[in-house]
Amino acid sequence: MLNFTLRRLMYTIPTLLLISFIIFIVLDLAPNDPTGNLPLTIPPEVRAKIRASLGLDAPMYIRYLLWCQQFFINEPLNLFNEWFGWCIGDCEGRLRVTSWATRSPVVDLIAERMPQTLWVVGMSYVVGIMIALPIGVISAYKQYSWFDQFGTLIAMIGFSVPTFFTGVLLIVIFSVWMPNDSFFWLPSIYDTTLDVVDWDSFVKQMRQMIMPVMVLALYNAAQISRFMRASMLDNLSQDYVRTARAKGLKEKTVLLVHVLRNSMIPVVTVIALGIPQVFGGAIITEQIFKVNGLGQLLIIGIQGADIPLVQTLTFLFAVLIVLFNLVADVLYGLLDPRIRYD
Amino acid sequence: MTLKYLIAGTLGAALLSTTAFGESHMAQGRDGNVNIIYWQAASIMNPYLSGGTKDINASSMVIEPLAHYDENGAMVATLVDEIPTVANGGVSADLTSITWTLSEGLLWSDGSAVTSADVVFTANYCMDETGGCQQLAKFGGVESVEAIDDLTVKITFDGPKPFPYGPFVGSTTPILQAAQFADCMGVAAPTCTAQNFGPIGTGPFTVTEFRANDAITLAANPNYRVAGKPAFATVNFKGGGDAAAAGRAVLETGEFDYAWNLQLAPEILADMESKGVGTVLSSFGPLVERIMINMTDPSAALGDERSTVAHPHPFMSDMAVRQALSMAIDRPLLVEIGYGQAGKVTCNVLPAPAIYDSPNNAGCEMQDIAGANALLDAAGWERGSDGVRSKDGVRLSILYQTSTNAVRQDFQALIKQWWAEIGIETELKNISGGVFFGGDQSSPDTFQKLFADLEMYANNFDGTDPEAYMARWACGEIPSPENAWLGGNMPRHCNADYDAMVAEMGGTADLAERARLAIAMNDMLMQSYTIIPLVHRGNVSGVVNTLEGVKLNAWDSELWNIADWSRSE
């Protein structure tokens, strides 16, 4: 297992390098211009100078290598410097990956966005799983009962109705129709500057999180509950279940100890594979509720042709996806002793 | 809000105001917090590194220029006591220099004195070749900026400058503090993140927390030059979402007090406003949605000479065709469908300020399909069996391009239909704004290249002086491969008389005379139908009913007078 993990980790290095290069080429070839969104009152000569000041006049491979140097060497060194106070080389003048739109280090922007994304999107994932697992188990156990039919309906709605519809619907109900002084009124705009210091601010934080979390949780729950149900159904008809029942085990034990544990194996890997999406943020939901997390950062970067920002963000997502694929594989092996990769 | 709450609130407010009348009415920060939403989030607080409107508006709460434009487009002194003119001796008689004198006793928000050295520094900061300053055009023709004494700055131009109010007038060119930005010159400019996110200024507010592309928290500047202002203690400047959500937050839920740029369908906006929580304000600058006719041949067969002056357009060079295109358009309907109260019909490409608005082109308001048909008949363009007109084997079939935008695509569809009625076949094309307005040399779809028969977009100019704007349609401004497609003369309009007027305006200081020239140039473009104006577009913003003092300004930052904003009881 250890050998397998190490070998897989070695493979990820060339894979990620290739991914970073492909992302760079795709972004570079895309017909977009960082000065494209500036007002037309800025004359073309000035635009040309702005592009030159961003380093856009250098050949593509130079810009790629520069990004590699900044991302793989300078940024880790800077992290060491910030975390441990170790200064290696030129700490002050080191070039970091800098966003074109904000002229600030991309890594700092990402760090600033991380909390709200993890809170909102992460929480929605947790809530989604907590809703999905019981629904999946019960739906499978009582297959074709009214509960199963109802669960299927909810899952269909959650899966097929887009978040930009459910999100706006919730806003119209809870922010617009609901009177402002009502207990059920919820803010339509997420305040990222809110610091949770006491009970009041905690309540405020909860209130502003409810809508985005529920919208995303519905979507996540829909997906996971179907996996859970399918996996449960696979196991319920197995011989070992009949054996367990024949031994006179209680139905509860059969279901929750024998069947559930075995059914969780594929579901856990599905959940692990979904975690990178949490870090990727939820572009649409974040826009609707103005959560301004990583998803919104990415979409602004794309709209403004902020190549260093988009490159770094997409590359980090790629790293997470590759890593969590590995984690899912390892988890699979750990949960199911029959599976051995060596 | 129910009546009960309203009465309770009014009573409470009345009690408060009677007990604490006097100092509370005059004290800075008496009205608490104001919430502003910009659906495009601010990225940076330094307009020299970002020309985006959102960034300029955000920074205008903190850093200020020497003079502003008010809501009527008139200059108002901000950091000076009077605006220099030739009459008061501030502008030299030969129009080559302007001398500004700072007001006495001005302080930065950190308590240090504002001096002429800061002004000189700011000019050098922007004019540094390697800094990529986005407001460089404002400093065009500036030869030197020097400090005469602690409060006096002299700007010398390389030739006569009839309108010397480019640098340091309007929120695009505010004064930076030399002490803070000293290490940020040239290539170092982008690396100064702390400075660019939190500039020290003279404005009514100072930055407390800046979250790029998200939210900015600001607090009243204790050293602000006007006692008792601003009325608000803090500002929450939130970004993100879209125009509809911003409008909803102000006009429907009242969560926010001010929403910028509510570009929404007129009926949606009217519906939101009918909730009675807030109102929609609009103001008109010089922004005009127009169709630019390509006077040169965009045929792909010409290769590198596509859309260059070497080949005149096969049928757009016939004025009857251009005039017919204009006559067939129902402008009032376009305004009603696309812009509502944010638009007006215009027959001029230069509709504002009022003194430059030509009275000579009225009549385009009326759609005249029959007249357009008669005009084309008379010019010898005959309808074929498919209803499309042609002459000598040239078919009136045009490619009409614009940027991707719901209103523009509506306009394209309507106009295509009207043109079909006069026997002109139209193919529509829309291009993503980032590509269309971007200057990417490798893309064939930029608005400068204009590889189409005509294109539609909106444009305007900064400040109130149209000289540079009108100069853009001179022969020398035609984009071509030789000048890397840089240049603002999209129609490839070239007329020696026009160029002569451009040159004349460059040497004329008298305002009335400048207005006469600008009108004459506008008329020449309009009457040759080289540019077809469609809609005079305004800015639209939403304001909650309890917010007072907002004066929407199309000539400067919308937040130009935030120091005067207050909360009604």
Coordinates of N, CA and C in Angstrom, one line a residue, chain A residues 28-33 35-51 53 95 98-105 109 112-113 115-116 168 171-172 175-177 179-181 185-193 286-292 296-297 300-301 303 306 309, chain B residues 1-2 5 37 41 43-44 49-53 129-137 190-191 193 196-197 209-215 217 236 238-242 245 248-249 252-256 275 433-435 437-441 443 447-448 457-462 472 486-488:
Chain A
D28 N -3.6 31.3 -22.6 CA -2.9 32.2 -23.5 C -3.5 32.3 -24.9
L29 N -4.0 31.2 -25.4 CA -4.5 31.2 -26.7 C -6.0 31.8 -26.7
A30 N -6.6 31.9 -25.6 CA -8.0 32.4 -25.5 C -7.9 33.9 -26.0
P31 N -8.8 34.3 -26.9 CA -8.8 35.7 -27.3 C -9.4 36.6 -26.3
N32 N -8.5 36.9 -25.3 CA -9.0 37.8 -24.3 C -7.9 38.8 -23.9
D33 N -8.2 39.9 -23.4 CA -7.3 40.9 -23.2 C -7.5 41.6 -21.8
T35 N -6.9 44.4 -20.8 CA -7.3 45.8 -20.9 C -8.6 45.9 -21.6
G36 N -9.2 44.7 -22.0 CA -10.5 44.7 -22.7 C -11.6 45.3 -22.0
N37 N -11.6 45.2 -20.7 CA -12.8 45.7 -19.9 C -12.6 47.2 -19.4
L38 N -11.5 47.8 -19.8 CA -11.3 49.2 -19.4 C -12.2 50.1 -20.2
P39 N -12.5 51.3 -19.6 CA -13.3 52.2 -20.4 C -12.7 52.5 -21.7
L40 N -13.5 52.8 -22.7 CA -13.0 53.2 -24.0 C -12.3 54.5 -24.0
T41 N -12.4 55.3 -22.9 CA -11.7 56.6 -22.9 C -10.2 56.4 -22.7
I42 N -9.8 55.2 -22.4 CA -8.3 55.0 -22.3 C -7.8 54.6 -23.7
P43 N -6.9 55.5 -24.2 CA -6.5 55.3 -25.6 C -5.7 54.0 -25.8
P44 N -5.6 53.5 -27.1 CA -4.9 52.3 -27.4 C -3.4 52.4 -27.1
E45 N -2.8 53.5 -27.2 CA -1.3 53.6 -26.9 C -1.1 53.3 -25.4
V46 N -2.0 53.8 -24.6 CA -1.9 53.6 -23.2 C -2.1 52.1 -22.9
R47 N -3.1 51.6 -23.6 CA -3.4 50.1 -23.4 C -2.1 49.3 -23.7
A48 N -1.5 49.7 -24.8 CA -0.3 48.9 -25.2 C 0.8 49.0 -24.1
K49 N 0.9 50.2 -23.5 CA 1.9 50.3 -22.4 C 1.5 49.5 -21.2
I50 N 0.2 49.4 -20.9 CA -0.3 48.7 -19.7 C 0.0 47.2 -20.0
R51 N -0.2 46.7 -21.2 CA 0.1 45.3 -21.5 C 1.6 45.0 -21.3
S53 N 3.6 46.6 -19.3 CA 3.9 46.6 -17.9 C 3.5 45.3 -17.2
L95 N 9.8 38.0 -6.4 CA 8.6 38.2 -7.2 C 7.6 37.1 -6.9
T98 N 1.4 37.5 -9.1 CA 0.6 38.7 -8.8 C -0.6 38.8 -9.8
S99 N -1.7 39.1 -9.2 CA -2.9 39.3 -10.0 C -2.8 40.6 -10.8
W100 N -3.3 40.6 -12.0 CA -3.2 41.8 -12.8 C -4.2 42.8 -12.4
A101 N -5.4 42.3 -12.0 CA -6.5 43.3 -11.7 C -6.2 44.0 -10.4
T102 N -5.8 43.2 -9.4 CA -5.7 43.8 -8.0 C -4.2 44.2 -7.7
R103 N -3.3 43.7 -8.5 CA -1.9 44.0 -8.3 C -1.4 43.5 -6.9
S104 N -2.0 42.4 -6.5 CA -1.6 41.9 -5.2 C -1.3 40.4 -5.4
P105 N -0.6 39.8 -4.4 CA -0.2 38.4 -4.6 C -1.5 37.5 -4.6
L109 N -4.8 36.5 -2.0 CA -6.2 36.7 -2.4 C -6.9 35.3 -2.1
E112 N -7.5 34.9 1.5 CA -8.6 35.7 2.0 C -9.9 35.2 1.7
R113 N -10.1 34.5 0.6 CA -11.3 33.9 0.2 C -11.7 32.6 0.8
P115 N -11.9 31.3 3.9 CA -12.8 31.1 5.0 C -14.3 31.0 4.5
Q116 N -14.7 32.0 3.8 CA -16.1 32.0 3.4 C -16.5 30.8 2.5
V168 N -32.4 32.2 -6.3 CA -33.2 33.4 -6.5 C -34.6 33.2 -5.9
I171 N -34.4 33.8 -2.3 CA -34.2 35.2 -2.0 C -35.6 36.0 -2.1
V172 N -36.3 35.6 -3.2 CA -37.6 36.3 -3.4 C -38.5 36.0 -2.2
S175 N -36.3 37.2 1.4 CA -35.7 38.5 1.6 C -36.7 39.6 1.1
V176 N -37.4 39.2 0.0 CA -38.3 40.3 -0.6 C -39.7 40.2 -0.1
W177 N -40.3 39.0 -0.1 CA -41.7 38.9 0.3 C -41.8 39.0 1.9
P179 N -41.5 40.3 5.4 CA -41.2 41.7 5.9 C -39.9 41.7 6.6
N180 N -39.2 42.9 6.5 CA -37.9 43.1 7.1 C -37.8 42.8 8.6
D181 N -38.9 43.0 9.3 CA -38.8 42.9 10.7 C -39.2 41.5 11.2
W185 N -37.1 36.6 8.2 CA -36.4 37.4 7.1 C -34.9 37.0 7.1
L186 N -34.4 36.8 5.9 CA -33.0 36.4 5.8 C -32.3 37.4 4.8
P187 N -31.0 37.8 5.1 CA -30.4 38.7 4.2 C -30.0 38.1 2.8
S188 N -30.2 38.8 1.8 CA -29.8 38.3 0.4 C -28.4 38.5 0.1
I189 N -27.7 39.3 0.9 CA -26.3 39.6 0.6 C -25.4 39.2 1.8
Y190 N -24.5 38.4 1.5 CA -23.6 37.8 2.5 C -22.5 38.8 2.9
D191 N -22.4 39.1 4.1 CA -21.4 40.1 4.6 C -20.1 39.4 5.0
T192 N -19.1 39.5 4.1 CA -17.9 38.8 4.3 C -17.0 39.5 5.4
T193 N -17.4 40.7 5.7 CA -16.5 41.4 6.7 C -17.0 41.1 8.1
E286 N -22.3 31.4 -5.2 CA -21.5 32.5 -4.6 C -21.9 33.8 -5.2
Q287 N -22.1 33.8 -6.5 CA -22.5 35.0 -7.2 C -23.9 35.5 -6.7
I288 N -24.8 34.5 -6.6 CA -26.2 34.9 -6.3 C -26.3 35.5 -4.9
F289 N -25.6 34.9 -3.9 CA -25.7 35.4 -2.6 C -24.5 36.3 -2.2
K290 N -23.7 36.7 -3.2 CA -22.6 37.6 -3.0 C -21.7 37.1 -1.9
V291 N -21.4 35.8 -1.9 CA -20.5 35.2 -0.9 C -19.1 35.6 -1.2
N292 N -18.8 35.8 -2.4 CA -17.4 36.2 -2.8 C -16.3 35.3 -2.3
Q296 N -16.2 32.9 -7.0 CA -16.4 34.3 -7.5 C -15.1 34.9 -7.9
L297 N -14.0 34.5 -7.2 CA -12.7 35.0 -7.5 C -12.3 34.5 -8.9
I300 N -14.4 36.2 -11.7 CA -13.9 37.6 -12.0 C -12.6 37.6 -12.7
G301 N -11.7 36.6 -12.3 CA -10.5 36.5 -13.0 C -10.6 36.2 -14.5
Q303 N -13.3 36.8 -16.3 CA -13.9 37.9 -17.1 C -12.9 39.0 -17.3
D306 N -7.5 37.9 -16.1 CA -6.4 38.0 -15.2 C -5.7 36.7 -15.2
L309 N -4.0 34.9 -12.0 CA -5.0 34.5 -11.1 C -5.7 33.2 -11.5
Chain B
M1 N -42.5 47.5 6.1 CA -42.6 48.2 7.3 C -44.1 48.6 7.6
T2 N -44.5 48.3 8.7 CA -45.9 48.6 9.0 C -46.0 50.0 9.6
Y5 N -44.6 50.6 13.1 CA -43.2 50.8 13.2 C -42.8 52.1 12.7
I37 N -23.6 49.2 -2.7 CA -23.3 47.9 -3.5 C -23.0 48.3 -4.9
A41 N -17.1 44.3 -8.3 CA -16.4 44.6 -7.1 C -15.1 45.4 -7.4
S43 N -11.3 46.3 -7.3 CA -10.1 45.5 -7.3 C -8.9 46.2 -6.6
I44 N -8.9 47.5 -6.6 CA -7.8 48.2 -6.2 C -8.2 49.7 -5.9
L49 N -3.6 52.6 -11.5 CA -3.3 51.2 -11.9 C -4.6 50.5 -12.4
S50 N -5.7 51.2 -12.3 CA -6.9 50.5 -12.9 C -7.9 51.6 -13.4
G51 N -8.2 51.5 -14.6 CA -9.1 52.5 -15.2 C -10.5 52.1 -15.1
G52 N -10.8 51.0 -14.4 CA -12.2 50.5 -14.3 C -13.0 51.5 -13.4
T53 N -14.2 51.8 -13.9 CA -15.1 52.7 -13.2 C -15.3 52.4 -11.8
E129 N 7.5 55.9 -17.5 CA 7.3 55.1 -18.7 C 7.0 53.6 -18.4
T130 N 7.6 53.1 -17.3 CA 7.5 51.7 -17.0 C 6.4 51.3 -16.1
G131 N 5.7 52.3 -15.6 CA 4.7 52.0 -14.6 C 3.4 51.4 -15.1
G132 N 3.1 51.6 -16.4 CA 1.9 51.1 -17.0 C 0.7 52.0 -16.4
C133 N 0.9 53.3 -16.2 CA -0.2 54.1 -15.7 C -1.4 54.2 -16.6
Q134 N -2.6 53.9 -16.1 CA -3.7 53.8 -16.9 C -4.4 55.2 -17.2
Q135 N -3.9 56.2 -16.6 CA -4.5 57.5 -16.8 C -3.5 58.4 -17.6
L136 N -2.5 57.7 -18.2 CA -1.5 58.5 -18.9 C -2.1 59.5 -19.9
A137 N -3.2 59.2 -20.5 CA -3.7 60.0 -21.5 C -4.1 61.4 -20.9
P190 N 3.2 48.1 -9.2 CA 2.2 47.0 -8.9 C 2.6 46.2 -7.6
T191 N 3.9 46.3 -7.2 CA 4.2 45.5 -6.0 C 3.8 46.1 -4.7
T193 N 1.3 46.5 -2.8 CA -0.1 46.1 -2.5 C -0.7 46.9 -1.3
N196 N -1.6 50.4 -2.6 CA -2.6 50.4 -3.6 C -4.0 50.0 -3.0
F197 N -4.0 49.3 -1.9 CA -5.3 48.9 -1.3 C -5.7 49.9 -0.2
E209 N -10.6 48.3 6.0 CA -10.2 47.0 5.5 C -10.5 46.9 4.0
F210 N -9.6 46.4 3.2 CA -9.8 46.2 1.8 C -9.7 44.8 1.4
R211 N -10.8 44.2 1.0 CA -10.8 42.8 0.5 C -11.0 42.9 -1.0
A212 N -9.9 42.6 -1.7 CA -10.0 42.8 -3.2 C -11.1 42.0 -3.8
N213 N -11.8 42.6 -4.8 CA -12.9 42.0 -5.5 C -14.0 41.6 -4.6
D214 N -14.1 42.1 -3.4 CA -15.1 41.7 -2.5 C -15.7 42.9 -1.8
A215 N -15.2 43.3 -0.6 CA -15.8 44.4 0.1 C -14.8 45.3 0.7
T217 N -14.2 48.3 3.7 CA -14.8 49.0 4.9 C -14.0 50.3 5.0
N236 N -19.8 50.7 4.1 CA -19.5 49.3 3.7 C -19.8 49.3 2.2
K238 N -19.7 47.1 -0.8 CA -19.8 45.7 -1.1 C -19.8 45.5 -2.7
G239 N -19.1 44.5 -3.1 CA -19.1 44.2 -4.5 C -19.5 42.8 -4.8
G240 N -19.9 42.5 -6.1 CA -20.3 41.2 -6.5 C -21.7 41.0 -6.8
G241 N -22.1 39.9 -7.4 CA -23.4 39.7 -7.8 C -23.7 40.2 -9.2
D242 N -24.9 40.6 -9.5 CA -25.2 41.2 -10.8 C -26.2 42.4 -10.5
A245 N -29.5 41.8 -8.7 CA -29.4 41.5 -7.3 C -29.1 42.8 -6.6
R248 N -32.3 44.8 -6.4 CA -33.2 44.2 -5.4 C -32.8 44.6 -4.0
A249 N -31.5 44.6 -3.7 CA -31.0 44.9 -2.4 C -31.4 46.3 -2.0
E252 N -35.9 46.8 -3.3 CA -36.9 45.9 -2.7 C -36.7 45.5 -1.3
T253 N -35.5 45.1 -0.9 CA -35.3 44.7 0.5 C -34.8 45.8 1.4
G254 N -34.2 46.8 0.7 CA -33.6 47.9 1.5 C -32.4 47.6 2.4
E255 N -31.8 46.4 2.1 CA -30.6 46.0 2.8 C -29.4 47.0 2.5
F256 N -29.4 47.5 1.3 CA -28.3 48.5 1.0 C -28.9 49.8 0.6
K275 N -42.0 49.1 -5.4 CA -42.1 48.7 -4.0 C -42.1 49.8 -3.0
G433 N -17.5 40.8 -25.1 CA -17.0 42.1 -24.9 C -15.5 42.2 -24.7
G434 N -15.0 41.2 -23.9 CA -13.6 41.1 -23.7 C -12.7 41.1 -24.9
V435 N -13.3 40.4 -25.9 CA -12.6 40.2 -27.2 C -12.8 41.4 -28.1
F437 N -13.7 44.6 -27.4 CA -13.1 45.8 -26.9 C -11.6 45.6 -26.6
G438 N -11.2 44.3 -26.5 CA -9.8 44.1 -26.2 C -8.9 44.4 -27.4
G439 N -7.7 44.7 -27.2 CA -6.9 45.0 -28.3 C -6.0 43.9 -28.8
D440 N -6.5 42.7 -28.7 CA -5.7 41.5 -29.1 C -5.4 41.5 -30.6
Q441 N -4.1 41.7 -30.9 CA -3.7 41.8 -32.3 C -4.0 40.6 -33.1
S443 N -6.6 38.6 -32.8 CA -8.0 38.4 -33.0 C -8.6 39.2 -34.2
F447 N -13.0 45.6 -32.3 CA -13.8 46.7 -32.9 C -12.9 47.6 -33.7
Q448 N -11.6 47.6 -33.4 CA -10.7 48.4 -34.2 C -10.6 47.9 -35.6
Y457 N -21.7 50.0 -30.8 CA -21.2 50.0 -29.4 C -21.5 51.4 -28.9
A458 N -21.1 51.6 -27.6 CA -21.3 52.9 -27.0 C -20.0 53.4 -26.6
N459 N -19.8 54.8 -26.7 CA -18.6 55.4 -26.3 C -18.8 56.8 -25.8
N460 N -17.9 57.3 -25.1 CA -18.0 58.6 -24.5 C -16.6 59.2 -24.3
F461 N -16.5 60.3 -23.5 CA -15.2 60.8 -23.2 C -15.2 61.2 -21.7
D462 N -14.0 61.3 -21.2 CA -13.8 61.7 -19.8 C -13.9 63.2 -19.6
R472 N -10.8 62.2 -32.8 CA -10.6 60.8 -33.1 C -11.1 60.4 -34.5
L486 N -4.2 50.5 -33.9 CA -4.5 51.4 -32.8 C -5.1 52.7 -33.5
G487 N -6.0 53.3 -32.8 CA -6.6 54.5 -33.4 C -8.1 54.4 -33.2
G488 N -8.8 55.5 -33.0 CA -10.2 55.5 -32.7 C -11.1 55.8 -33.8

